[in-house]
Amino acid sequence: MISIGKPISSDHALAIKLVHAVESDPVDAAFMVNSEELLCRVPTWELPAPPLEETIIESARALVTRKHRGQTARLRAIDTITAGLASEFDQAMALERTAFLELRGSEQSRSLRHIFFAEREALKPKWLNKKHATEIDRVAVIGGGTMGSGIAYALLDAGIPVTIIESDKDGADRATANVDKILSASLHSKHIDSAQAELTRQRLTVSTDYATVSDASLAIEATFEDMDVKKTVLSRLNAALSPDATIATNTSYLDVNELANAVTNPGRVIGLHFFAPAHVMKLLEIVRGDKTDDSRIAVAYQLSKRCRKIPVVSGVCDGFIGNRILARYREAADTVLMDGSTPADIDAAMVDFGYPMGPYEAQDLSGLDIAYANRRRQDANRDPNRRYIAIADKLVELGRLGRKTSAGWYRYSDEGKKVADPLVVDLVNKMALEAGIKRREYGAGEIQDRLLTAMINEAADILHEGIAQSRADIDLVSVYGYGFPRWRGGLLHYAGAIGEKNVVEKIEAFSKEDPVAWRVSPFLHAL
């Protein structure tokens, strides 16, 4: 409990003798305490210490090392317990106090406190107090694919009735099956019981008729990333819903302002960018269009609260906050890959920094075809002077789409185990040779420097352009959307910890290799 921080129930605490008693009316029970009986209790400090069992200590240490890589407090807690078991009570308490004071003043502690308060500020910003939001009593989700069904389940789990609209009966059947699959997984993991599962099913309707959602107070378009398809859906929602209903698009990249023009009143349109899987990931990017009414943003905050999400408001740009930073992260990684590293080495460096997985394993998990389609959308407007590395494109053309095809940047066994693939390394070497690049070796620290500095600079540009409202918002996006280690406080908190001056000096050094990709953000210059 001390090293992991996971609470237990009062009944469990009683069973393991962590507490003396559990009462349904604790105040009444307190009045009835027998003072004489209380005096007979053996004080904690007089109890014998339990035996030091090395297997339990090592098991706890291995668990913390595996699940909470890089965090110092958890391992220090185990060390303190271990030392305390071999000490007199007063000595053990002194050890604990010393450990606490040292950890409280550490950078990791400051980072965790920063995220703690950033979360609470994000949940209810002060300006929201004066805004009225229409009550969300029913939501329409257009599209029941992987993303749409995940969104629908997140809403259902929050107690909100949902109608999924699909284009035909086959689509409706697939949507029902997709939600049932998530429901079964939730039952299996004991997130819900059978009674809750039945209530969840009762809140779901699947239809092919837009007229069935005429009473919805919110509609979320969750079709695939195609401007024309999404415009058609929004236009149909505009005709089917009451003028008071809010219309949202779940686009990851597309221009919300252009999409909003598909409806009579663009002020009722917002972006609600859920992160996959939508019923698990806590981040919700709320995209404010140029004409979006504040009341519609208030609806989005109400939704995030009911679904227990962390809301962050973004302005309109390609990729909004999170995916724009992600694109720069991948670009920097591809540059290091082409110039001298391997996917495995780059991934290992970022995992060592604190990410749950590196950029290439993450791409394999999400599917290489998704980013490929987005790059094709960007082809027409890509800066011809900016270096473009096409290794990922080549993998897609070879049919290597990631885990779903058992091969991407890595090869995967039938059990899903990741294996480094020499064919990918050979492909990288071949493409580098054809481009006339003399490859060199990168150390883990240098890989981390380049990828993190690229993301920090992009995030600073996002702030400078007013796309994000605060540094803390970017920190929340990096932690909750992309796996940046929470104990480092988020991307821009980390930049402050290492010093903005150091960041600028690194960018200027990298710009000697590539002045187009490495331009110091005006925001960093100002700092």
Short mmCIF file of C-alpha atoms in Angstrom, two decimals:
data_model
loop_
_atom_site.label_atom_id
_atom_site.label_comp_id
_atom_site.label_asym_id
_atom_site.label_seq_id
_atom_site.Cartn_x
_atom_site.Cartn_y
_atom_site.Cartn_z
CA MET A 1 0.00 0.00 0.00
CA ILE A 2 2.79 2.43 0.88
CA SER A 3 4.84 1.91 -2.28
CA ILE A 4 1.92 1.68 -4.74
CA GLY A 5 -0.61 3.97 -3.04
CA LYS A 6 -3.64 1.86 -3.93
CA PRO A 7 -6.40 2.10 -1.27
CA ILE A 8 -8.25 -0.89 0.16
CA SER A 9 -11.75 -1.25 1.57
CA SER A 10 -12.47 -0.92 5.29
CA ASP A 11 -13.54 -4.58 5.46
CA HIS A 12 -10.24 -5.65 3.90
CA ALA A 13 -8.36 -3.42 6.36
CA LEU A 14 -10.18 -5.13 9.24
CA ALA A 15 -9.43 -8.59 7.85
CA ILE A 16 -5.67 -7.90 7.72
CA LYS A 17 -5.79 -6.20 11.17
CA LEU A 18 -4.77 -2.80 9.83
CA VAL A 19 -7.67 -1.29 11.84
CA HIS A 20 -9.25 -2.37 15.14
CA ALA A 21 -12.90 -1.97 14.16
CA VAL A 22 -15.31 -0.89 11.44
CA GLU A 23 -18.61 0.74 12.43
CA SER A 24 -21.59 1.82 10.32
CA ASP A 25 -21.97 4.92 12.54
CA PRO A 26 -18.40 5.98 13.42
CA VAL A 27 -19.46 9.10 15.37
CA ASP A 28 -21.79 7.10 17.63
CA ALA A 29 -19.11 4.43 18.02
CA ALA A 30 -16.58 7.09 19.07
CA PHE A 31 -18.86 8.29 21.86
CA MET A 32 -19.19 4.71 23.07
CA VAL A 33 -15.46 4.03 23.29
CA ASN A 34 -14.56 2.50 26.64
CA SER A 35 -11.62 4.51 27.99
CA GLU A 36 -10.39 1.67 30.15
CA GLU A 37 -10.45 -0.71 27.20
CA LEU A 38 -8.61 1.88 25.12
CA LEU A 39 -5.85 2.13 27.72
CA CYS A 40 -5.41 -1.61 27.48
CA ARG A 41 -4.56 -1.43 23.77
CA VAL A 42 -0.88 -2.02 23.07
CA PRO A 43 0.53 1.16 21.50
CA THR A 44 1.93 0.78 17.99
CA TRP A 45 5.46 1.62 19.11
CA GLU A 46 5.42 -1.25 21.63
CA LEU A 47 4.34 -3.87 19.12
CA PRO A 48 7.09 -6.18 17.84
CA ALA A 49 8.27 -5.47 14.31
CA PRO A 50 7.21 -8.08 11.78
CA PRO A 51 10.02 -10.29 10.46
CA LEU A 52 12.03 -8.94 7.54
CA GLU A 53 11.00 -11.13 4.58
CA GLU A 54 13.38 -10.44 1.71
CA THR A 55 11.13 -12.14 -0.86
CA ILE A 56 8.28 -9.70 -0.11
CA ILE A 57 10.66 -6.72 -0.20
CA GLU A 58 12.18 -7.79 -3.52
CA SER A 59 8.76 -8.53 -4.99
CA ALA A 60 7.59 -5.02 -4.09
CA ARG A 61 10.80 -3.53 -5.49
CA ALA A 62 10.43 -5.43 -8.77
CA LEU A 63 6.78 -4.34 -9.11
CA VAL A 64 7.61 -0.68 -8.55
CA THR A 65 10.61 -0.80 -10.91
CA ARG A 66 8.48 -2.38 -13.64
CA LYS A 67 5.34 -0.26 -13.29
CA HIS A 68 6.75 3.06 -12.09
CA ARG A 69 10.09 3.36 -13.84
CA GLY A 70 12.12 6.39 -12.81
CA GLN A 71 10.10 7.40 -9.74
CA THR A 72 12.32 7.76 -6.69
CA ALA A 73 9.76 8.07 -3.87
CA ARG A 74 8.31 4.58 -4.23
CA LEU A 75 11.68 2.82 -4.04
CA ARG A 76 12.77 5.13 -1.21
CA ALA A 77 9.62 4.09 0.67
CA ILE A 78 10.58 0.42 0.33
CA ASP A 79 14.13 1.21 1.49
CA THR A 80 12.75 3.08 4.50
CA ILE A 81 10.44 0.20 5.44
CA THR A 82 13.33 -2.26 5.11
CA ALA A 83 15.65 -0.15 7.29
CA GLY A 84 12.85 0.51 9.78
CA LEU A 85 12.22 -3.18 10.37
CA ALA A 86 15.80 -3.54 11.59
CA SER A 87 15.66 -0.44 13.84
CA GLU A 88 14.16 0.65 17.11
CA PHE A 89 10.86 2.51 16.71
CA ASP A 90 12.28 6.00 17.39
CA GLN A 91 15.16 5.40 14.98
CA ALA A 92 12.76 4.14 12.33
CA MET A 93 10.55 7.23 12.71
CA ALA A 94 13.61 9.45 12.31
CA LEU A 95 14.57 7.60 9.12
CA GLU A 96 11.06 8.09 7.78
CA ARG A 97 11.08 11.81 8.60
CA THR A 98 14.45 12.31 6.92
CA ALA A 99 13.26 10.50 3.79
CA PHE A 100 10.06 12.55 3.68
CA LEU A 101 11.85 15.91 3.97
CA GLU A 102 14.35 15.00 1.26
CA LEU A 103 11.64 13.77 -1.11
CA ARG A 104 9.35 16.73 -0.46
CA GLY A 105 12.07 19.10 -1.63
CA SER A 106 12.92 17.07 -4.74
CA GLU A 107 12.23 18.02 -8.35
CA GLN A 108 9.95 15.00 -8.74
CA SER A 109 7.82 16.19 -5.82
CA ARG A 110 7.57 19.70 -7.31
CA SER A 111 6.58 18.18 -10.65
CA LEU A 112 3.85 16.00 -9.13
CA ARG A 113 2.44 18.93 -7.15
CA HIS A 114 2.41 21.00 -10.36
CA ILE A 115 0.36 18.36 -12.18
CA PHE A 116 -1.94 17.93 -9.16
CA PHE A 117 -2.92 21.61 -9.18
CA ALA A 118 -2.97 21.83 -12.99
CA GLU A 119 -5.58 19.05 -13.05
CA ARG A 120 -7.81 20.85 -10.59
CA GLU A 121 -7.53 24.18 -12.39
CA ALA A 122 -8.37 22.47 -15.70
CA LEU A 123 -11.52 20.84 -14.34
CA LYS A 124 -13.28 24.14 -13.67
CA PRO A 125 -11.65 27.34 -14.94
CA LYS A 126 -12.88 30.55 -13.29
CA TRP A 127 -14.43 31.99 -16.47
CA LEU A 128 -16.74 28.97 -16.66
CA ASN A 129 -18.65 29.96 -13.50
CA LYS A 130 -20.61 32.64 -15.40
CA LYS A 131 -21.53 30.44 -18.37
CA HIS A 132 -24.77 28.50 -18.68
CA ALA A 133 -24.60 25.04 -20.22
CA THR A 134 -27.57 23.11 -21.58
CA GLU A 135 -28.08 19.94 -19.54
CA ILE A 136 -26.84 16.84 -21.35
CA ASP A 137 -29.71 14.35 -21.25
CA ARG A 138 -29.09 12.35 -24.44
CA VAL A 139 -26.14 12.18 -26.83
CA ALA A 140 -26.03 11.09 -30.46
CA VAL A 141 -22.79 9.48 -31.66
CA ILE A 142 -22.46 9.30 -35.43
CA GLY A 143 -20.34 6.30 -36.35
CA GLY A 144 -19.97 3.12 -34.34
CA GLY A 145 -16.46 2.09 -35.33
CA THR A 146 -13.57 1.71 -32.89
CA MET A 147 -13.54 5.38 -31.91
CA GLY A 148 -17.30 5.93 -32.01
CA SER A 149 -18.05 2.86 -29.89
CA GLY A 150 -15.37 3.90 -27.40
CA ILE A 151 -16.92 7.37 -27.10
CA ALA A 152 -20.38 5.86 -26.77
CA TYR A 153 -19.23 3.54 -23.99
CA ALA A 154 -17.55 6.40 -22.09
CA LEU A 155 -20.89 8.24 -22.16
CA LEU A 156 -22.93 5.17 -21.23
CA ASP A 157 -20.58 4.44 -18.35
CA ALA A 158 -21.23 7.99 -17.10
CA GLY A 159 -24.97 7.28 -17.04
CA ILE A 160 -25.80 9.21 -20.23
CA PRO A 161 -28.29 7.65 -22.73
CA VAL A 162 -26.68 7.30 -26.17
CA THR A 163 -27.96 6.69 -29.68
CA ILE A 164 -25.37 5.54 -32.22
CA ILE A 165 -26.24 6.39 -35.83
CA GLU A 166 -24.82 4.19 -38.56
CA SER A 167 -25.24 4.29 -42.33
CA ASP A 168 -26.85 0.85 -42.74
CA LYS A 169 -27.96 -2.26 -40.83
CA ASP A 170 -24.55 -3.96 -41.16
CA GLY A 171 -22.90 -0.90 -39.66
CA ALA A 172 -25.48 -0.81 -36.87
CA ASP A 173 -24.81 -4.48 -36.07
CA ARG A 174 -21.05 -3.84 -35.98
CA ALA A 175 -21.57 -0.84 -33.69
CA THR A 176 -23.62 -2.95 -31.27
CA ALA A 177 -20.95 -5.66 -31.33
CA ASN A 178 -18.19 -3.09 -30.71
CA VAL A 179 -19.94 -1.71 -27.62
CA ASP A 180 -20.70 -5.25 -26.40
CA LYS A 181 -17.01 -6.10 -26.72
CA ILE A 182 -16.03 -3.18 -24.46
CA LEU A 183 -18.84 -4.09 -22.07
CA SER A 184 -17.58 -7.67 -21.83
CA ALA A 185 -14.04 -6.46 -21.15
CA SER A 186 -15.33 -4.17 -18.38
CA LEU A 187 -17.21 -7.08 -16.83
CA HIS A 188 -14.12 -9.30 -17.05
CA SER A 189 -11.94 -6.65 -15.38
CA LYS A 190 -14.62 -6.12 -12.69
CA HIS A 191 -14.92 -2.44 -13.61
CA ILE A 192 -18.68 -3.11 -13.58
CA ASP A 193 -20.91 -5.93 -12.37
CA SER A 194 -23.70 -7.72 -14.26
CA ALA A 195 -26.39 -5.36 -12.93
CA GLN A 196 -24.43 -2.30 -14.09
CA ALA A 197 -23.82 -3.97 -17.45
CA GLU A 198 -27.55 -4.46 -17.95
CA LEU A 199 -28.24 -0.79 -17.09
CA THR A 200 -25.55 0.25 -19.56
CA ARG A 201 -27.15 -1.83 -22.33
CA GLN A 202 -30.54 -0.27 -21.60
CA ARG A 203 -29.08 3.21 -22.14
CA LEU A 204 -27.87 2.34 -25.66
CA THR A 205 -29.89 2.64 -28.88
CA VAL A 206 -28.46 1.96 -32.35
CA SER A 207 -30.23 3.30 -35.44
CA THR A 208 -29.77 4.28 -39.08
CA ASP A 209 -32.31 7.12 -38.89
CA TYR A 210 -31.19 10.65 -37.96
CA ALA A 211 -34.77 11.45 -36.93
CA THR A 212 -34.29 9.24 -33.86
CA VAL A 213 -31.80 11.74 -32.38
CA SER A 214 -33.96 14.85 -32.77
CA ASP A 215 -34.17 15.14 -28.97
CA ALA A 216 -30.40 14.85 -28.35
CA SER A 217 -28.80 17.79 -26.55
CA LEU A 218 -25.37 16.92 -27.94
CA ALA A 219 -24.23 15.09 -31.08
CA ILE A 220 -20.67 13.85 -31.63
CA GLU A 221 -19.56 13.06 -35.16
CA ALA A 222 -17.02 10.18 -35.02
CA THR A 223 -16.58 9.13 -38.66
CA PHE A 224 -13.18 8.70 -40.33
CA GLU A 225 -10.89 11.64 -41.12
CA ASP A 226 -12.35 12.94 -44.36
CA MET A 227 -13.51 16.54 -44.70
CA ASP A 228 -16.35 15.83 -47.13
CA VAL A 229 -17.72 12.90 -45.12
CA LYS A 230 -17.69 14.91 -41.90
CA LYS A 231 -19.33 17.93 -43.54
CA THR A 232 -22.13 15.73 -44.83
CA VAL A 233 -22.72 14.31 -41.34
CA LEU A 234 -22.70 17.75 -39.72
CA SER A 235 -25.16 19.03 -42.30
CA ARG A 236 -27.54 16.17 -41.57
CA LEU A 237 -27.22 16.80 -37.83
CA ASN A 238 -27.97 20.47 -38.42
CA ALA A 239 -31.27 19.49 -40.04
CA ALA A 240 -32.20 16.81 -37.47
CA LEU A 241 -31.35 18.52 -34.14
CA SER A 242 -32.98 21.41 -32.34
CA PRO A 243 -31.11 24.76 -32.60
CA ASP A 244 -30.21 24.48 -28.89
CA ALA A 245 -28.30 21.22 -29.37
CA THR A 246 -24.50 21.33 -29.56
CA ILE A 247 -22.78 19.69 -32.52
CA ALA A 248 -19.27 18.27 -32.00
CA THR A 249 -16.69 16.71 -34.29
CA ASN A 250 -14.14 14.20 -33.05
CA THR A 251 -11.59 15.12 -35.71
CA SER A 252 -7.93 14.67 -34.80
CA TYR A 253 -6.49 17.06 -37.37
CA LEU A 254 -9.09 18.69 -39.63
CA ASP A 255 -10.03 22.39 -39.61
CA VAL A 256 -12.94 22.82 -37.19
CA ASN A 257 -13.72 26.26 -38.66
CA GLU A 258 -14.24 24.77 -42.11
CA LEU A 259 -16.34 21.95 -40.68
CA ALA A 260 -18.47 24.44 -38.73
CA ASN A 261 -19.44 26.15 -41.98
CA ALA A 262 -21.45 23.04 -42.87
CA VAL A 263 -24.14 24.09 -40.36
CA THR A 264 -26.47 27.09 -40.28
CA ASN A 265 -25.05 28.42 -37.00
CA PRO A 266 -21.27 27.75 -36.78
CA GLY A 267 -21.38 28.98 -33.17
CA ARG A 268 -22.95 25.68 -32.06
CA VAL A 269 -20.00 23.61 -33.38
CA ILE A 270 -17.04 22.49 -31.25
CA GLY A 271 -14.31 19.92 -31.54
CA LEU A 272 -14.26 17.10 -28.99
CA HIS A 273 -11.02 15.23 -29.60
CA PHE A 274 -11.20 12.00 -27.59
CA PHE A 275 -8.04 9.93 -27.33
CA ALA A 276 -8.09 6.23 -28.16
CA PRO A 277 -9.32 4.15 -26.49
CA ALA A 278 -11.92 6.81 -25.67
CA HIS A 279 -13.42 4.94 -22.71
CA VAL A 280 -9.98 4.60 -21.06
CA MET A 281 -7.93 7.71 -21.90
CA LYS A 282 -8.62 10.62 -19.55
CA LEU A 283 -7.69 13.52 -21.84
CA LEU A 284 -10.34 15.43 -23.80
CA GLU A 285 -9.22 18.23 -26.13
CA ILE A 286 -12.04 20.77 -26.49
CA VAL A 287 -11.48 22.64 -29.75
CA ARG A 288 -12.84 26.18 -29.90
CA GLY A 289 -13.59 27.40 -33.42
CA ASP A 290 -13.42 31.07 -34.37
CA LYS A 291 -17.22 31.37 -34.01
CA THR A 292 -17.84 28.86 -31.19
CA ASP A 293 -20.13 30.19 -28.43
CA ASP A 294 -18.86 30.05 -24.85
CA SER A 295 -22.06 28.23 -23.88
CA ARG A 296 -21.03 25.34 -26.14
CA ILE A 297 -17.62 25.18 -24.47
CA ALA A 298 -19.47 25.02 -21.16
CA VAL A 299 -21.39 21.99 -22.47
CA ALA A 300 -18.07 20.32 -23.27
CA TYR A 301 -16.82 20.94 -19.73
CA GLN A 302 -20.03 19.48 -18.33
CA LEU A 303 -19.49 16.40 -20.48
CA SER A 304 -15.85 16.03 -19.39
CA LYS A 305 -16.88 16.22 -15.74
CA ARG A 306 -19.55 13.54 -16.10
CA CYS A 307 -17.17 11.27 -18.02
CA ARG A 308 -14.32 11.93 -15.54
CA LYS A 309 -12.04 13.38 -18.23
CA ILE A 310 -9.32 16.03 -17.99
CA PRO A 311 -10.48 18.87 -20.31
CA VAL A 312 -8.06 21.14 -22.17
CA VAL A 313 -9.22 23.89 -24.57
CA SER A 314 -7.36 24.21 -27.87
CA GLY A 315 -7.59 26.67 -30.72
CA VAL A 316 -7.76 25.55 -34.34
CA CYS A 317 -4.60 24.38 -36.10
CA ASP A 318 -3.47 21.18 -37.79
CA GLY A 319 -3.38 18.56 -35.02
CA PHE A 320 -4.50 20.99 -32.30
CA ILE A 321 -2.18 20.76 -29.24
CA GLY A 322 -1.42 17.07 -28.82
CA ASN A 323 -1.15 15.73 -32.35
CA ARG A 324 0.81 18.77 -33.50
CA ILE A 325 3.45 18.08 -30.84
CA LEU A 326 3.29 14.37 -31.67
CA ALA A 327 4.00 15.09 -35.34
CA ARG A 328 7.13 17.03 -34.41
CA TYR A 329 8.19 14.24 -32.02
CA ARG A 330 7.92 11.69 -34.80
CA GLU A 331 9.71 13.94 -37.27
CA ALA A 332 12.64 14.38 -34.87
CA ALA A 333 12.71 10.63 -34.19
CA ASP A 334 12.74 9.85 -37.93
CA THR A 335 15.65 12.23 -38.43
CA VAL A 336 17.70 10.48 -35.75
CA LEU A 337 16.66 7.12 -37.24
CA MET A 338 17.77 8.07 -40.74
CA ASP A 339 21.01 9.65 -39.57
CA GLY A 340 22.28 6.81 -37.44
CA SER A 341 20.00 5.04 -34.94
CA THR A 342 17.49 2.17 -34.89
CA PRO A 343 13.82 2.05 -33.83
CA ALA A 344 14.76 -0.14 -30.85
CA ASP A 345 17.48 2.25 -29.63
CA ILE A 346 15.22 5.31 -29.95
CA ASP A 347 12.36 3.55 -28.17
CA ALA A 348 14.68 2.36 -25.39
CA ALA A 349 15.98 5.89 -24.84
CA MET A 350 12.49 7.34 -24.45
CA VAL A 351 11.34 4.52 -22.17
CA ASP A 352 14.43 5.16 -20.06
CA PHE A 353 13.33 8.82 -19.85
CA GLY A 354 9.98 7.69 -18.45
CA TYR A 355 7.60 7.10 -21.37
CA PRO A 356 5.62 3.82 -21.20
CA MET A 357 6.76 3.09 -24.77
CA GLY A 358 8.84 4.76 -27.46
CA PRO A 359 7.57 6.47 -30.63
CA TYR A 360 7.95 3.45 -32.92
CA GLU A 361 6.26 0.90 -30.68
CA ALA A 362 3.47 3.45 -30.14
CA GLN A 363 3.03 3.83 -33.92
CA ASP A 364 2.80 0.06 -34.30
CA LEU A 365 0.11 0.01 -31.63
CA SER A 366 -2.04 2.73 -33.24
CA GLY A 367 -1.41 1.61 -36.83
CA LEU A 368 1.00 3.14 -39.35
CA ASP A 369 -1.78 3.68 -41.90
CA ILE A 370 -3.42 6.41 -39.77
CA ALA A 371 -0.38 8.69 -39.78
CA TYR A 372 0.27 7.76 -43.43
CA ALA A 373 -3.18 9.04 -44.46
CA ASN A 374 -2.58 12.26 -42.57
CA ARG A 375 0.78 12.80 -44.29
CA ARG A 376 -0.90 12.38 -47.68
CA ARG A 377 -3.43 15.03 -46.68
CA GLN A 378 -0.54 17.37 -45.86
CA ASP A 379 1.42 16.73 -49.08
CA ALA A 380 -0.02 19.69 -50.97
CA ASN A 381 0.98 22.20 -48.29
CA ARG A 382 4.29 20.71 -47.12
CA ASP A 383 7.26 23.10 -47.09
CA PRO A 384 9.50 21.88 -49.95
CA ASN A 385 12.54 23.15 -48.03
CA ARG A 386 11.75 21.00 -45.00
CA ARG A 387 13.44 17.63 -44.84
CA TYR A 388 10.99 14.77 -45.39
CA ILE A 389 11.89 11.22 -44.36
CA ALA A 390 9.81 8.56 -46.07
CA ILE A 391 10.80 5.41 -44.16
CA ALA A 392 7.34 5.05 -42.57
CA ASP A 393 5.73 5.53 -46.00
CA LYS A 394 7.81 2.67 -47.38
CA LEU A 395 6.71 0.37 -44.53
CA VAL A 396 3.05 1.12 -45.27
CA GLU A 397 3.59 0.43 -48.97
CA LEU A 398 5.08 -2.93 -47.96
CA GLY A 399 1.90 -3.72 -46.02
CA ARG A 400 3.57 -3.34 -42.63
CA LEU A 401 0.88 -1.46 -40.69
CA GLY A 402 1.92 -2.41 -37.15
CA ARG A 403 0.51 -4.91 -34.67
CA LYS A 404 -2.66 -5.50 -36.69
CA THR A 405 -0.58 -6.98 -39.56
CA SER A 406 2.01 -8.55 -37.20
CA ALA A 407 4.69 -6.29 -38.67
CA GLY A 408 5.47 -2.58 -38.65
CA TRP A 409 8.59 -1.04 -37.20
CA TYR A 410 8.88 -4.34 -35.32
CA ARG A 411 7.74 -7.88 -36.01
CA TYR A 412 5.19 -9.44 -33.64
CA SER A 413 4.70 -13.07 -32.61
CA ASP A 414 1.28 -14.75 -32.41
CA GLU A 415 1.30 -13.87 -28.69
CA GLY A 416 1.95 -10.20 -29.53
CA LYS A 417 5.57 -10.19 -28.39
CA LYS A 418 7.67 -7.45 -30.01
CA VAL A 419 10.87 -8.44 -31.83
CA ALA A 420 13.38 -6.09 -33.49
CA ASP A 421 13.33 -6.72 -37.23
CA PRO A 422 16.67 -6.59 -39.15
CA LEU A 423 14.69 -5.99 -42.35
CA VAL A 424 13.69 -2.54 -41.04
CA VAL A 425 17.30 -1.71 -40.12
CA ASP A 426 18.39 -2.84 -43.60
CA LEU A 427 15.72 -0.62 -45.15
CA VAL A 428 16.88 2.39 -43.10
CA ASN A 429 20.53 1.79 -44.09
CA LYS A 430 19.57 1.44 -47.76
CA MET A 431 17.51 4.65 -47.79
CA ALA A 432 20.26 6.56 -45.96
CA LEU A 433 22.83 5.33 -48.50
CA GLU A 434 20.61 6.40 -51.39
CA ALA A 435 20.22 9.84 -49.79
CA GLY A 436 23.99 10.20 -49.39
CA ILE A 437 23.81 10.27 -45.58
CA LYS A 438 26.81 9.14 -43.57
CA ARG A 439 25.20 7.54 -40.53
CA ARG A 440 26.64 7.90 -37.01
CA GLU A 441 25.78 6.45 -33.62
CA TYR A 442 23.54 8.34 -31.17
CA GLY A 443 23.68 7.76 -27.42
CA ALA A 444 20.50 7.54 -25.33
CA GLY A 445 21.04 10.99 -23.83
CA GLU A 446 21.46 12.59 -27.25
CA ILE A 447 18.33 10.87 -28.56
CA GLN A 448 16.34 12.17 -25.58
CA ASP A 449 17.77 15.68 -26.03
CA ARG A 450 16.78 15.93 -29.67
CA LEU A 451 13.27 14.49 -29.35
CA LEU A 452 12.38 16.39 -26.17
CA THR A 453 13.83 19.67 -27.41
CA ALA A 454 11.84 19.36 -30.64
CA MET A 455 8.60 18.84 -28.69
CA ILE A 456 9.34 21.71 -26.27
CA ASN A 457 9.98 24.11 -29.15
CA GLU A 458 6.75 23.07 -30.91
CA ALA A 459 4.81 23.46 -27.67
CA ALA A 460 6.28 26.94 -27.22
CA ASP A 461 5.09 27.87 -30.73
CA ILE A 462 1.61 26.59 -29.86
CA LEU A 463 1.57 28.92 -26.85
CA HIS A 464 2.96 31.81 -28.88
CA GLU A 465 0.17 31.39 -31.46
CA GLY A 466 -2.52 31.27 -28.75
CA ILE A 467 -3.59 27.72 -29.64
CA ALA A 468 -3.10 26.64 -26.00
CA GLN A 469 -4.24 28.79 -23.09
CA SER A 470 -1.41 28.02 -20.68
CA ARG A 471 1.79 26.09 -20.12
CA ALA A 472 -0.08 23.89 -17.63
CA ASP A 473 -2.60 22.88 -20.32
CA ILE A 474 0.23 21.65 -22.54
CA ASP A 475 1.66 19.73 -19.59
CA LEU A 476 -1.70 18.00 -19.06
CA VAL A 477 -1.95 17.10 -22.75
CA SER A 478 1.57 15.63 -22.76
CA VAL A 479 0.96 13.58 -19.60
CA TYR A 480 -2.61 12.36 -20.19
CA GLY A 481 -2.57 12.07 -23.98
CA TYR A 482 0.94 10.92 -24.85
CA GLY A 483 2.54 9.24 -21.85
CA PHE A 484 4.98 11.97 -20.80
CA PRO A 485 6.11 10.91 -17.29
CA ARG A 486 3.82 12.52 -14.72
CA TRP A 487 6.64 12.72 -12.20
CA ARG A 488 8.50 15.07 -14.58
CA GLY A 489 5.54 17.47 -14.46
CA GLY A 490 4.68 17.62 -18.16
CA LEU A 491 6.57 18.88 -21.20
CA LEU A 492 6.87 22.60 -20.42
CA HIS A 493 7.28 22.14 -16.67
CA TYR A 494 10.24 19.91 -17.56
CA ALA A 495 11.56 22.65 -19.86
CA GLY A 496 11.46 25.07 -16.95
CA ALA A 497 13.24 22.58 -14.71
CA ILE A 498 16.18 22.15 -17.11
CA GLY A 499 16.13 25.87 -17.97
CA GLU A 500 14.71 27.59 -21.04
CA LYS A 501 18.14 29.07 -21.76
CA ASN A 502 19.55 25.54 -22.06
CA VAL A 503 16.69 24.60 -24.40
CA VAL A 504 17.39 27.59 -26.65
CA GLU A 505 21.11 26.77 -26.77
CA LYS A 506 20.30 23.20 -27.85
CA ILE A 507 17.96 24.39 -30.61
CA GLU A 508 20.60 26.81 -31.88
CA ALA A 509 23.17 24.01 -31.95
CA PHE A 510 20.81 21.67 -33.83
CA SER A 511 19.92 24.48 -36.27
CA LYS A 512 23.46 24.29 -37.68
CA GLU A 513 22.46 20.90 -39.11
CA ASP A 514 18.94 21.92 -40.19
CA PRO A 515 17.93 25.60 -39.92
CA VAL A 516 14.43 24.90 -41.30
CA ALA A 517 13.30 22.35 -38.71
CA TRP A 518 15.19 23.96 -35.82
CA ARG A 519 14.01 27.55 -35.40
CA VAL A 520 13.79 28.91 -31.86
CA SER A 521 10.20 29.70 -30.88
CA PRO A 522 9.52 33.40 -30.16
CA PHE A 523 8.00 32.27 -26.85
CA LEU A 524 11.31 30.70 -25.80
CA HIS A 525 13.18 33.81 -26.96
CA ALA A 526 10.93 35.92 -24.74
CA LEU A 527 11.61 33.69 -21.73
#
